[in-house]
Coordinates of C-alpha atoms (C1' of nucleotides) in Angstrom, one line a residue:
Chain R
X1 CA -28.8 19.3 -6.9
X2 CA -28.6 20.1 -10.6
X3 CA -30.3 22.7 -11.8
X4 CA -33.3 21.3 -14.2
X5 CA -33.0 23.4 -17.7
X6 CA -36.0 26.0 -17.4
X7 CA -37.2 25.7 -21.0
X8 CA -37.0 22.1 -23.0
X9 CA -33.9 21.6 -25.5
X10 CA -34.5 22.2 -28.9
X11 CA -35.7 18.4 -30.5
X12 CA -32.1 16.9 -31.7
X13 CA -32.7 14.0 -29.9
X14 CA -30.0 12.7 -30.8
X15 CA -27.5 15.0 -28.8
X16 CA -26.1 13.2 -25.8
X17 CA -26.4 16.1 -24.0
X18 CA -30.0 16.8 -24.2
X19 CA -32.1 17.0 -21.8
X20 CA -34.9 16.2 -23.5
X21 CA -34.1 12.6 -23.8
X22 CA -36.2 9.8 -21.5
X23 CA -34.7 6.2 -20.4
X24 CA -36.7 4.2 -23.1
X25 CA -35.2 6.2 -25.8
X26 CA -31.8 6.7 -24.1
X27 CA -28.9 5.0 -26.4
X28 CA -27.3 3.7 -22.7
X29 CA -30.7 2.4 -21.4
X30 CA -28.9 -1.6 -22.1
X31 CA -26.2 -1.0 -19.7
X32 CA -27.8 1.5 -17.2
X33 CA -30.3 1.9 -14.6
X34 CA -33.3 -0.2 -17.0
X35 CA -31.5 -2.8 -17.9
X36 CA -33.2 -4.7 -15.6
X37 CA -36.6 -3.6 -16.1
X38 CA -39.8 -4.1 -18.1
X39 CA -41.3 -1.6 -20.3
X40 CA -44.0 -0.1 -18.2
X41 CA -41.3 -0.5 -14.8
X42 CA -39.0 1.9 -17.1
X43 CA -41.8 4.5 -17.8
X44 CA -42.2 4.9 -14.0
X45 CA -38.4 5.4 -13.7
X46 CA -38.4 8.1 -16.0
X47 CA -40.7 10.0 -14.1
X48 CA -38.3 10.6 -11.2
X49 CA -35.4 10.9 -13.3
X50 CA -34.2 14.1 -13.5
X51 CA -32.2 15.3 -16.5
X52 CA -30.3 19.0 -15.7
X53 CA -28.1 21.0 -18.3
X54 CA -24.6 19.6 -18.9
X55 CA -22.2 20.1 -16.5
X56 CA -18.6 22.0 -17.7
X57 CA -15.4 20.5 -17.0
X58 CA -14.4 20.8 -13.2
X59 CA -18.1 21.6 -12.2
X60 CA -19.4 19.4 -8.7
X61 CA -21.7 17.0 -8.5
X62 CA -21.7 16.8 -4.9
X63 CA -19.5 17.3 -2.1
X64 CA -18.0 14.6 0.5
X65 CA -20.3 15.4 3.7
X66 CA -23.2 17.0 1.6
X67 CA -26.4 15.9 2.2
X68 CA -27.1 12.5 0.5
X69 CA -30.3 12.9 -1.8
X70 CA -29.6 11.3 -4.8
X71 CA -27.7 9.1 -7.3
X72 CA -26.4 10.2 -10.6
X73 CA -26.2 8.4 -14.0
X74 CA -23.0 9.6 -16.6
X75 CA -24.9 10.2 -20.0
X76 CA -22.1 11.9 -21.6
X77 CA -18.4 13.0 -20.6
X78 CA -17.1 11.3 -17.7
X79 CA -16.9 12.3 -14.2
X80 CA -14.6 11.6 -11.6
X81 CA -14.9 10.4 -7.5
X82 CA -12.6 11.3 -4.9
X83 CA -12.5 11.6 -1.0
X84 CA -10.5 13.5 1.3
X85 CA -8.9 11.2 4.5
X86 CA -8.5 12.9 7.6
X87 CA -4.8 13.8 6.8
X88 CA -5.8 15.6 3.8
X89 CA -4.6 13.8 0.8
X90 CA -7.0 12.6 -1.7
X91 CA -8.1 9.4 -3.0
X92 CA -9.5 8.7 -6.3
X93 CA -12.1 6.3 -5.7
X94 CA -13.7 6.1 -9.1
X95 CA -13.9 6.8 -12.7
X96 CA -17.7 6.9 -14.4
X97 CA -18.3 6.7 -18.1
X98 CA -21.6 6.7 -19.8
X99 CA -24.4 4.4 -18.1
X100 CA -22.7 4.3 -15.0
X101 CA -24.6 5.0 -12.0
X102 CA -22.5 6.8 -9.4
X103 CA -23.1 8.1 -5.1
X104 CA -24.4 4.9 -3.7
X105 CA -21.4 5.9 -0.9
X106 CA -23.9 8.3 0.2
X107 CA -26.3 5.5 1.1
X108 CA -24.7 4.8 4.5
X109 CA -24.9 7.2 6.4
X110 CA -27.1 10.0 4.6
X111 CA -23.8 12.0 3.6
X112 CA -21.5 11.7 0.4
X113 CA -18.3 9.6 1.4
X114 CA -16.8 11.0 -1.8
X115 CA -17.0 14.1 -3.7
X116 CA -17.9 14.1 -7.7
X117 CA -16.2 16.4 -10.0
X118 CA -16.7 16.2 -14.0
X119 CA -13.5 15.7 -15.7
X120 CA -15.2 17.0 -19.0
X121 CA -18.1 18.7 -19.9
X122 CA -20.9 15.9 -19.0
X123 CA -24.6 15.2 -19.1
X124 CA -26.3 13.8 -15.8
X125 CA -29.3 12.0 -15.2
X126 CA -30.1 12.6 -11.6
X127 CA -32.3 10.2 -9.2
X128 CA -33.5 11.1 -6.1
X129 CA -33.0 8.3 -3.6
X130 CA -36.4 8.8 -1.8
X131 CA -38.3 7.7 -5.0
X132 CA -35.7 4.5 -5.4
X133 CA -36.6 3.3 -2.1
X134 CA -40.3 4.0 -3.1
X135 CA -40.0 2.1 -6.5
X136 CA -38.2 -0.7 -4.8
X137 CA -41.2 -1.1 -2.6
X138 CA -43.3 -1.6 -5.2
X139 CA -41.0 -3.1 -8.2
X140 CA -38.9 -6.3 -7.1
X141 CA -37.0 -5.6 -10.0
X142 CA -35.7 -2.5 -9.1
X143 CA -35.1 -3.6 -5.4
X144 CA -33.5 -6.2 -6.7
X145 CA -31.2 -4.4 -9.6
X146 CA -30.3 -2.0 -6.6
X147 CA -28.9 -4.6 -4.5
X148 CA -27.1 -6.1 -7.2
X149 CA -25.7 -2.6 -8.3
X150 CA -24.2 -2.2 -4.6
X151 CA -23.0 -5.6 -4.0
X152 CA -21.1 -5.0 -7.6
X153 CA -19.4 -1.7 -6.1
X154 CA -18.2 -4.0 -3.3
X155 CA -16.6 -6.7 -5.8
X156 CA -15.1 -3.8 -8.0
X157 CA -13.6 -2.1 -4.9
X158 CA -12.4 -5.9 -4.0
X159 CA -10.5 -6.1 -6.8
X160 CA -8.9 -2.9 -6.5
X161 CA -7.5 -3.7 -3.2
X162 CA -6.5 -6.5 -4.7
X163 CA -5.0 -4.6 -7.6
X164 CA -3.4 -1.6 -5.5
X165 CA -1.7 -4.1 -2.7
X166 CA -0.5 -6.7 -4.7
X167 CA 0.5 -5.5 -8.3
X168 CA 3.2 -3.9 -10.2
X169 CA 3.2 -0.4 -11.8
X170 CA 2.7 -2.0 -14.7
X171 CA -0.1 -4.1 -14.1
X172 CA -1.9 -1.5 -12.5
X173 CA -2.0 1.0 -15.8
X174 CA -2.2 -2.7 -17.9
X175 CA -5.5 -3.1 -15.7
X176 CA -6.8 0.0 -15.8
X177 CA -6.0 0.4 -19.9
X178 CA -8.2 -2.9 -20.0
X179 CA -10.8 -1.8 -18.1
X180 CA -11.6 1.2 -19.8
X181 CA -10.8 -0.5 -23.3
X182 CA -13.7 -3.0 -22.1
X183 CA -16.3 -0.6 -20.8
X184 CA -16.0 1.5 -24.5
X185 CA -16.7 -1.3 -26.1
X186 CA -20.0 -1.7 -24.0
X187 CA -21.2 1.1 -25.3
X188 CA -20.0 0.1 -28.9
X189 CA -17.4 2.6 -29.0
X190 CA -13.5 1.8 -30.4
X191 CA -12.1 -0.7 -27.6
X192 CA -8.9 -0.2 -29.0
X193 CA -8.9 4.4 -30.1
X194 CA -9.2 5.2 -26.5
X195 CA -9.5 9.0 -25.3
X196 CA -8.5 9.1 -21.5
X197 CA -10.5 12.1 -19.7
X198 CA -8.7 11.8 -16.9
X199 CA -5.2 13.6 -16.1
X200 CA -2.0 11.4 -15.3
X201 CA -1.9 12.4 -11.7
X202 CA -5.6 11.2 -11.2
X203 CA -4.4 8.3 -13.0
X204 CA -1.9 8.4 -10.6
X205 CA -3.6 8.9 -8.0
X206 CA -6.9 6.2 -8.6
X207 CA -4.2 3.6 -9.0
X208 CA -1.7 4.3 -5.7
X209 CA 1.2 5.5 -7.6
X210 CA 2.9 9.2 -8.5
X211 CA 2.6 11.0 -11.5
X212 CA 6.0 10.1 -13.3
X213 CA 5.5 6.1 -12.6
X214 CA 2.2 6.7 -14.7
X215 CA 4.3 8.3 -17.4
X216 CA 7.2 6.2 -17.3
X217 CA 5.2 3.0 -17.3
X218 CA 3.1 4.4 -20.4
X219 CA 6.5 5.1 -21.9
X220 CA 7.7 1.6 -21.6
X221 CA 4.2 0.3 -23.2
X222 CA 5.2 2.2 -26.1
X223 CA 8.3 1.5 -26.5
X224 CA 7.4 -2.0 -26.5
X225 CA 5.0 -1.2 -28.7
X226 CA 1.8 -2.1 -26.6
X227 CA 0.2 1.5 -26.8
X228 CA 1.4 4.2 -28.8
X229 CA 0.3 7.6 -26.5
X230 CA -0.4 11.0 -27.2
X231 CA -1.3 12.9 -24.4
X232 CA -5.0 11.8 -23.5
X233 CA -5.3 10.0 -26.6
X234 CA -4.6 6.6 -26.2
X235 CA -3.9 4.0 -29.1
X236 CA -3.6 0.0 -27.9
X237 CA -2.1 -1.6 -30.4
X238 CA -1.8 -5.2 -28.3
X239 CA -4.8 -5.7 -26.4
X240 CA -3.7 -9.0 -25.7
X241 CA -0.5 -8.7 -24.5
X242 CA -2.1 -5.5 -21.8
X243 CA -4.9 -8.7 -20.6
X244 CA -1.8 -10.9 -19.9
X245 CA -0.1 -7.8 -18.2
X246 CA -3.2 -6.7 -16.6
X247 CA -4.0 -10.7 -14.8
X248 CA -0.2 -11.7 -14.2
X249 CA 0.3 -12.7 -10.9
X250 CA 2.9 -10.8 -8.4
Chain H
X1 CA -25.5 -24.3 3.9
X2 CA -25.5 -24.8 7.3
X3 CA -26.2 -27.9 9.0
X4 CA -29.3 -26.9 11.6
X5 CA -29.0 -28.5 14.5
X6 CA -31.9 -31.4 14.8
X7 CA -31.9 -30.5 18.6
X8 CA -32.5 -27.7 20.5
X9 CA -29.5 -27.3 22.3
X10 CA -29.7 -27.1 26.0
X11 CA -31.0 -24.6 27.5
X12 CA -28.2 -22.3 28.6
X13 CA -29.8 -19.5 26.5
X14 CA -25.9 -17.3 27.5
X15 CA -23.5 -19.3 25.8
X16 CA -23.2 -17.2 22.6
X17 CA -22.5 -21.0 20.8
X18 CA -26.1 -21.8 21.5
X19 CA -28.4 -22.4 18.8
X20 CA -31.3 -22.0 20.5
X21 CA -31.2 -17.7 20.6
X22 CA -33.4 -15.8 19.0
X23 CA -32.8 -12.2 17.5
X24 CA -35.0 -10.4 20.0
X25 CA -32.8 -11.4 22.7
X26 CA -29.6 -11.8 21.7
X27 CA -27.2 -9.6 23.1
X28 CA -25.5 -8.8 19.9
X29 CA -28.9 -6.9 18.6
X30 CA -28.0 -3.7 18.9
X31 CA -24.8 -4.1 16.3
X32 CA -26.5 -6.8 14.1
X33 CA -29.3 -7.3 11.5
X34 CA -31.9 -6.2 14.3
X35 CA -30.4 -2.8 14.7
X36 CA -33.0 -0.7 12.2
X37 CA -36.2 -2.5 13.4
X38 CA -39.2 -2.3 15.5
X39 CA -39.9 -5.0 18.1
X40 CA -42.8 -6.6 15.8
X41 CA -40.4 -6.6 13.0
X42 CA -37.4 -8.1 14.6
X43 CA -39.9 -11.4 15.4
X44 CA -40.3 -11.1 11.1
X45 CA -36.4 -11.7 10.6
X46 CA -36.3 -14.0 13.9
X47 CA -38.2 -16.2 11.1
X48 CA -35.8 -16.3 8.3
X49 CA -32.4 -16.4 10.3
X50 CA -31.1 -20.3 10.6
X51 CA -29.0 -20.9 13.3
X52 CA -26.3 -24.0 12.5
X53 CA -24.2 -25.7 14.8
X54 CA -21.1 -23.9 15.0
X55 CA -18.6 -23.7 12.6
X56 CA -14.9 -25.5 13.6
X57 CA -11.8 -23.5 12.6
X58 CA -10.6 -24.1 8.8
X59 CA -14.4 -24.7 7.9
X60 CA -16.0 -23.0 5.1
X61 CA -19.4 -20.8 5.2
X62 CA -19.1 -20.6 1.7
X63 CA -16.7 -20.6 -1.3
X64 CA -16.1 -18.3 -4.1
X65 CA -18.4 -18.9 -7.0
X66 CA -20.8 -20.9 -4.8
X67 CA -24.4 -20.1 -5.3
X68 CA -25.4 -17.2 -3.5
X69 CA -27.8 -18.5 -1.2
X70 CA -27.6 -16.4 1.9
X71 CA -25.8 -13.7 3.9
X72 CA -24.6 -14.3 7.1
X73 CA -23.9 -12.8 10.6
X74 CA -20.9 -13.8 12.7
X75 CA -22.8 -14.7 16.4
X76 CA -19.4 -15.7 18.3
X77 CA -15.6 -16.5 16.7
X78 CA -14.6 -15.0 13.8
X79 CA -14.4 -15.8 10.2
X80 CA -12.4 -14.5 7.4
X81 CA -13.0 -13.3 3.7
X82 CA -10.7 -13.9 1.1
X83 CA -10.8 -14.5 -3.0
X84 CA -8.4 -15.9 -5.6
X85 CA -7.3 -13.6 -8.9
X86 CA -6.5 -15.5 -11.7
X87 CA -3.1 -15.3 -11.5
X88 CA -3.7 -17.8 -8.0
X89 CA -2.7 -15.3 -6.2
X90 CA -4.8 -15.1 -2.4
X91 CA -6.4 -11.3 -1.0
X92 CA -8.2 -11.2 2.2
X93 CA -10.6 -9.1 2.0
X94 CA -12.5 -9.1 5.4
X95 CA -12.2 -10.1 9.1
X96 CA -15.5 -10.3 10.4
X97 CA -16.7 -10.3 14.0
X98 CA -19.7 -11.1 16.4
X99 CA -22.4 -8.7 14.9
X100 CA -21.3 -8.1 11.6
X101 CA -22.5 -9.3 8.2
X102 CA -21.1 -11.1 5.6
X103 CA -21.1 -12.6 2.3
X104 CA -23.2 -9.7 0.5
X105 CA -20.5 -9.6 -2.3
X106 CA -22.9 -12.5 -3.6
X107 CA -25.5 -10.0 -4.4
X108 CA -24.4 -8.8 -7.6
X109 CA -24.2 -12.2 -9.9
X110 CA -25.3 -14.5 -7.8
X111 CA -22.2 -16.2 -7.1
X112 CA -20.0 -15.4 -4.0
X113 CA -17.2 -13.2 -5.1
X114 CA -15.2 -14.5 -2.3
X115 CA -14.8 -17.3 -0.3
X116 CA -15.4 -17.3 4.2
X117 CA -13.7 -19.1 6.4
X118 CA -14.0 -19.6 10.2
X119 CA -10.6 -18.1 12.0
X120 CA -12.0 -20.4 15.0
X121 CA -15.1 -21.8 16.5
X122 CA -17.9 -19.8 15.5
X123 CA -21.5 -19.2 15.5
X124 CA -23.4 -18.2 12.8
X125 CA -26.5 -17.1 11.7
X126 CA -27.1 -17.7 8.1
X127 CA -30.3 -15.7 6.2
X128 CA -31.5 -16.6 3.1
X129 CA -31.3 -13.9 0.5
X130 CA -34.9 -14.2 -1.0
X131 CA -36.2 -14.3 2.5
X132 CA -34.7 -10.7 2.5
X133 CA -36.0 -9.2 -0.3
X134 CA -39.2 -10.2 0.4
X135 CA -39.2 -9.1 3.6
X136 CA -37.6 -5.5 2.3
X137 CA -40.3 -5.0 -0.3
X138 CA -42.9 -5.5 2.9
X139 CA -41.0 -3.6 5.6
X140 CA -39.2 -0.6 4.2
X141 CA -36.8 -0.2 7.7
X142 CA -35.7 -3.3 6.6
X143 CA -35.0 -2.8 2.7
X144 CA -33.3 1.0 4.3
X145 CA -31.1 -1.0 6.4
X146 CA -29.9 -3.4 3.8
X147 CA -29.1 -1.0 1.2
X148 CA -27.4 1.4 4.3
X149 CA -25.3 -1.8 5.3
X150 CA -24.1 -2.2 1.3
X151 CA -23.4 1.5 1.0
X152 CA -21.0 1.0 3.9
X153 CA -19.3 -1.6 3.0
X154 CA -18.7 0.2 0.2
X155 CA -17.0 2.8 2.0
X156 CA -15.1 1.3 4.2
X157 CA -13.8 -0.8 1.0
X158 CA -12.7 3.0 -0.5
X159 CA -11.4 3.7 2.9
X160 CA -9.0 0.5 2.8
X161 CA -7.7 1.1 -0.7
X162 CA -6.6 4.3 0.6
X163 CA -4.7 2.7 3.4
X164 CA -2.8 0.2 1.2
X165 CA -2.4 2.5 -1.5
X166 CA -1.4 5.5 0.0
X167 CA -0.4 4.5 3.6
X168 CA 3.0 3.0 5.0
X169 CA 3.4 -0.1 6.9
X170 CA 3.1 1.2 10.3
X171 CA 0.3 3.4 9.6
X172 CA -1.6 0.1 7.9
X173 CA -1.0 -2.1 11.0
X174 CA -1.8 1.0 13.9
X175 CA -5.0 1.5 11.4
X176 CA -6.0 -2.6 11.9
X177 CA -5.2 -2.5 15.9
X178 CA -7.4 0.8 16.1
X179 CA -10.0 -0.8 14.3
X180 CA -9.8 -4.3 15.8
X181 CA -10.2 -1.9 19.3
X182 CA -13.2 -0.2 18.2
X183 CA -15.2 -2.9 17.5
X184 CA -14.3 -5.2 19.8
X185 CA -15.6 -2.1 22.3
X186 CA -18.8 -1.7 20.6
X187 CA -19.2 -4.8 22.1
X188 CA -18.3 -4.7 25.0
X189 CA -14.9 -6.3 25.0
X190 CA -11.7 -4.6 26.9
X191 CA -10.5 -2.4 23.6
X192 CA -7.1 -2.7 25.3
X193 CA -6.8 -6.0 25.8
X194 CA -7.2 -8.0 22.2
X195 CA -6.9 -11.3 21.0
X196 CA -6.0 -11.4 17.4
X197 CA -7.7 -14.1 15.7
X198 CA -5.9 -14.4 12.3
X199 CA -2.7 -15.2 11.9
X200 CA 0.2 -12.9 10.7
X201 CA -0.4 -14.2 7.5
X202 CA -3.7 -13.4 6.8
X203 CA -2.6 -9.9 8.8
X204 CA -0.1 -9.1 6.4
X205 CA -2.2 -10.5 3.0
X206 CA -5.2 -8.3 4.2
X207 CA -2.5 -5.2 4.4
X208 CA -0.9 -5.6 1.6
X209 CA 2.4 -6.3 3.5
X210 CA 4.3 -9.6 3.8
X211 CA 4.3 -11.9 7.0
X212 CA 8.5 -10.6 7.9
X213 CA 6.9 -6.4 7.3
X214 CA 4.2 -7.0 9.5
X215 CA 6.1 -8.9 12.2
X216 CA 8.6 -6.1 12.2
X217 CA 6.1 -3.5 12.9
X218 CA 5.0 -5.3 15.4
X219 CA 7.9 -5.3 17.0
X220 CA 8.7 -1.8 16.2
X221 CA 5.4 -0.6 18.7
X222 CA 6.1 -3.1 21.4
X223 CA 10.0 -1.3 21.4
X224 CA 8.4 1.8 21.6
X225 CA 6.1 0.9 23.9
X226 CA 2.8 0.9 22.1
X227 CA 2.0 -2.4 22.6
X228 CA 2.9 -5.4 24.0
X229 CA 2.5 -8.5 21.7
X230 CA 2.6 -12.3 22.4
X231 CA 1.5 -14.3 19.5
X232 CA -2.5 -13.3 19.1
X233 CA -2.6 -11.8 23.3
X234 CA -2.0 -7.9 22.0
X235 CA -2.3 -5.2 24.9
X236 CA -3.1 -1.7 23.6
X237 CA -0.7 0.5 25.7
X238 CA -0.9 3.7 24.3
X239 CA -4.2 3.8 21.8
X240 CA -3.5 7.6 21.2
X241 CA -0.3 7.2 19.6
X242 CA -1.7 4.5 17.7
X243 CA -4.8 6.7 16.2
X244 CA -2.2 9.4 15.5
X245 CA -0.3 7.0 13.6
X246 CA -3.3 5.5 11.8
X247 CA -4.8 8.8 10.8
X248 CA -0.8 10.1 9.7
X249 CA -1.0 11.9 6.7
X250 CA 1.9 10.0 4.1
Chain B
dC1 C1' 6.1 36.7 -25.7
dG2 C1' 6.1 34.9 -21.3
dC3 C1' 3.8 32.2 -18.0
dC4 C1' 1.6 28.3 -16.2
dA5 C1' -0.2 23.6 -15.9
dG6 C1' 0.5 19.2 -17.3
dC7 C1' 3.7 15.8 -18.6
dT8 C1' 8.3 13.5 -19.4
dT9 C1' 12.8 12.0 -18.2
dG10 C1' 16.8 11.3 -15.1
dA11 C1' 19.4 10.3 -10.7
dG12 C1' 19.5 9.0 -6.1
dG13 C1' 17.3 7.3 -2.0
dA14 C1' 13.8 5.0 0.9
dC15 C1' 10.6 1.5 2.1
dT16 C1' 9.3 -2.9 1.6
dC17 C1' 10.2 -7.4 -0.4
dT18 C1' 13.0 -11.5 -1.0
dC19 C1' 15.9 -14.9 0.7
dA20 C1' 17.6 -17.2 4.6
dA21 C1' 18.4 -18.7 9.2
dC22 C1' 16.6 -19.3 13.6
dG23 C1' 13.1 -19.8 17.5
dT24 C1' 8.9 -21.6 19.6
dA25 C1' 5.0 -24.4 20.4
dA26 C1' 2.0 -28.2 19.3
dG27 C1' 1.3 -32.7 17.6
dT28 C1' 2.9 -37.5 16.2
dG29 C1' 5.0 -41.8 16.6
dG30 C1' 8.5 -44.8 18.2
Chain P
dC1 C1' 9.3 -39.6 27.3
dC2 C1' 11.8 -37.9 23.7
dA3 C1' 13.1 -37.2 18.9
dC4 C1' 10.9 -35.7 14.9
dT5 C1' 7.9 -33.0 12.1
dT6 C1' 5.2 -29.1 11.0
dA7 C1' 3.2 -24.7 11.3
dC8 C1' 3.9 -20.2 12.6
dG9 C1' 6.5 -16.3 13.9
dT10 C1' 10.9 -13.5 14.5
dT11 C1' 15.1 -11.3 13.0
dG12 C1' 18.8 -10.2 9.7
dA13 C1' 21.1 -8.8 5.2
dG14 C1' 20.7 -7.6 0.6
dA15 C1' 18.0 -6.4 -3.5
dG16 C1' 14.3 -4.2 -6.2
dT17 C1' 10.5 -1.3 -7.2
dC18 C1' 8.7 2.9 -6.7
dC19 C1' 9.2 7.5 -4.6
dT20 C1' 11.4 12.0 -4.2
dC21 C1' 13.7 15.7 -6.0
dA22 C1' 15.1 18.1 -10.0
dA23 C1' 15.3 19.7 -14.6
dG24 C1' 13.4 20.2 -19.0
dC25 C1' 9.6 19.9 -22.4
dT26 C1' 5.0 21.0 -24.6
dG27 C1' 0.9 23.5 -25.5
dG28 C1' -2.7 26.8 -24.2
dC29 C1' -3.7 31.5 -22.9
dG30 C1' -3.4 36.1 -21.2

DNA sequence: CGCCAGCTTGAGGACTCTCAACGTAAGTGG
DNA sequence: CCACTTACGTTGAGAGTCCTCAAGCTGGCG
C-alpha cells in the first residue's frame, strides 16, 4: 500500500520521518504496537513492519471499500479517518497522532469502512494483517494486545456517541481540546502549546457540529480566557476549567 | 456470573429457554459464535459456553467496571447495554438480540465498559474470555472470527455516531425500525410484524432524542401511514419508505 | 494585485428540548 | 370490587441551542 523507500535513509536516526528506524529503537514504541511485548516478541514485529517514505499532506492511506490488507501506525504528522454514508456526506470518524494504530474497521468484512487521508505530511509504519493473525497464533501477547486494541476502539466510539447525542457545543470542543491536550502529553510533548492539524470544518465535522459553532465556541473560550487561539495553534491557558467543561453533565 | 443450572432441564431440546442445547444444534448457529467454524470445532466452543438459567427482566449480566470475565450471546429475550459518564448521566449503547454478542467492551482493561441488562426473560450463553483466547491461538477460524466480530462492532459504532450526529429525528427512528426488521428476519421472524422490547425510554436515550421526540415520530409514521404502533406491537407498513428515510441524506 | 480557501461574525429560523397536562394499563391494599 | 398508586406513553405550547444564510476578514499563491 505504501511504497517502501528503494534505497535506506541516510543514518539521522533521529528524524521522525525516517525510515530507517525499527520498533525497539522507535521513541513511540511505550505507547504503540510493543507496548505489550517482550524484547525478542518486538524483534519479530519488526520484521513485518513495513516503514514507506512520508506521506505529504492530503495523500491516502487507503480508501473506504479498498481491499483490507493492513493496519497503519502514525509515526509522525497526523492523519485523519473519514467514511462516506450512502447519502454522501462525510463522517469524521477519527483523528491519529503519533503511536496510534489506525484501519482495524477494515477487519470486518475484508474492506476499509473508512478512508485515511494525512492531514500533514506524516510517517507510517505499515502492518500487514496476514502476519498479525500469524504472530497472534504464536505470541499470546500479541493476540492478546490485539483484542484489547479493538475492544478500546469500541469504548472510544462509546463515548463519542455518548459525547455527540448528549452534549453541548461547548463540551464537545472542551472534550476534544482535552483529549488531544492528554494524548500530547503521552508522548511528552506540551499538554498545554497545542498545534491542531486538523481544519475547523473537520473539527466540525468529527464532533457533529458546522464550521461557525466550532469557531464561535472557540471564540467564547477565549474570551473567557480558557484558550487563547490562533488559527491551528492552540494555547490552553485553564486546563482545568476545559476538564470540568469537557465531563459536565447535559 | 451465571448461575448454571444444577439440572438438566427437561428435555424439550425446542424451547429456546432450555439449558440443555448445545451449539451444534441450536438453531441460532448460523448468526452466532458458531458461524466461522468447522463441525469438529464447533464441539471445541460447545465446551467453553455455560448455559445459565435464564435471566428475569431488570436482571443484570454484568455491570460496568465488573471484572471482565466473559462475553456473552443473547439465546432468546433481549438485553440492553448502557454506561454511566461521570456527570451520572445514562447512554444506551446497544440492544442486543438472539444470536448476537455482547459484552466485548471488557476486552480492552479488563473491566466492563458498560453495564447489560435483560429487556425481558432471556437466555444466555455466557463464554469465558480466557477460554477464547486459548482456543484462538489453537484454531485460527476462531481467533479470525473474534477479531472480524470486534472490527464490526466497531463500525457499526462509527455508523451510529453518524446517525446521531448528523441525522434528524425521523431519519434516527426509521434507521432503528429498519434495523430492528433486518435482524429480526435474519432470524426468521416476520420483519413486518415487531415487537419492540425496550421501552421508549431506552429508544429515545439510545437515539439521542428525548422520550416526547421519539413518541412524536412515532406518531408522525403511523399518520402517514408507515406504521402502525401500539405500545411495543409495531407493524411495518411501508419498509421502503422507511429505508428511504433512514438512508436520507441531511 | 486579485483570487481562493479557510475562518470569523452576525441575524434569523428550524428542530428538538423542556415543562406540563393528560391518558392508559398494571398492581396494591382496603 | 374499587380507589389509589405507579410506570409508561402521548400530546401540546413555548423556549433554547444550533443551523442556515450571508457578509466580511485573513493569509497564501499564481
Amino acid at each position: 500500500m505504501i511504497a517502501v523507500s528503494e534505497h535506506n535513509a541516510p543514518s539521522d536516526k533521529h528524524c521522525p520521518h525516517n525510515a530507517a528506524i525499527n520498533c525497539a529503537s522507535c521513541r513511540l514504541s511505550a505507547i504503540c504496537l510493543p507496548l505489550a511485548l517482550a524484547q525478542d516478541e518486538i524483534v519479530q514485529l519488526d520484521e513485518i513492519v513495513q516503514r514507506g517514505r512520508p506521506l505529504q499532506k492530503g495523500q491516502h492511506l487507503y480508501r473506504e471499500n479498498d481491499n483490507f490488507t493492513s493496519v497503519f501506525a502514525v509515526r509522525s504528522g497526523a492523519v485523519k479517518a473519514y467514511s462516506m454514508s450512502d447519502s454522501g456526506e462525510e463522517q469524521v470518524t477519527g483523528f491519529y497522532l503519533p503511536g496510534e494504530i489506525l484501519g482495524m474497521d477494515g477487519i470486518g468484512h475484508n474492506r476499509y469502512a473508512s478512508s485515511a487521508v494525512a492531514m500533514e505530511v506524516s510517517a507510517i509504519c505499515e502492518i500487514p494483517f496476514a502476519n498479525i493473525e500469524d504472530l497472534s497464533g504464536k505470541l499470546p501477547n500479541m493476540q492478546k494486545h490485539f483484542f484489547k486494541l479493538l475492544s478500546q476502539e469500541i469504548v472510544e466510539d462509546q463515548r463519542h456517541i455518548t459525547l455527540v447525542s448528549k452534549h453541548t457545543a461547548e463540551e464537545r470542543l472542551a472534550s476534544l481540546i482535552v483529549s488531544i491536550s492528554a494524548r500530547n502529553a503521552r508522548r511528552n510533548l506540551s499538554p498545554l502549546n497545542i498545534r491542531l492539524p486538523m481544519s475547523r470544518t473537520d473539527i466540525g465535522n468529527f464532533l457533529g457540529l458546522t464550521i461557525e459553532t466550532v469557531s464561535r465556541v472557540f471564540s467564547r473560550f477565549a474570551k473567557q480566557g480558557l484558550i487563547e487561539v490562533d488559527k491551528k495553534e492552540l494555547v490552553v491557558l485553564d486546563i482545568d476549567a476545559l476538564k470540568t467543561i469537557a465531563s459536565l453533565g447535559h
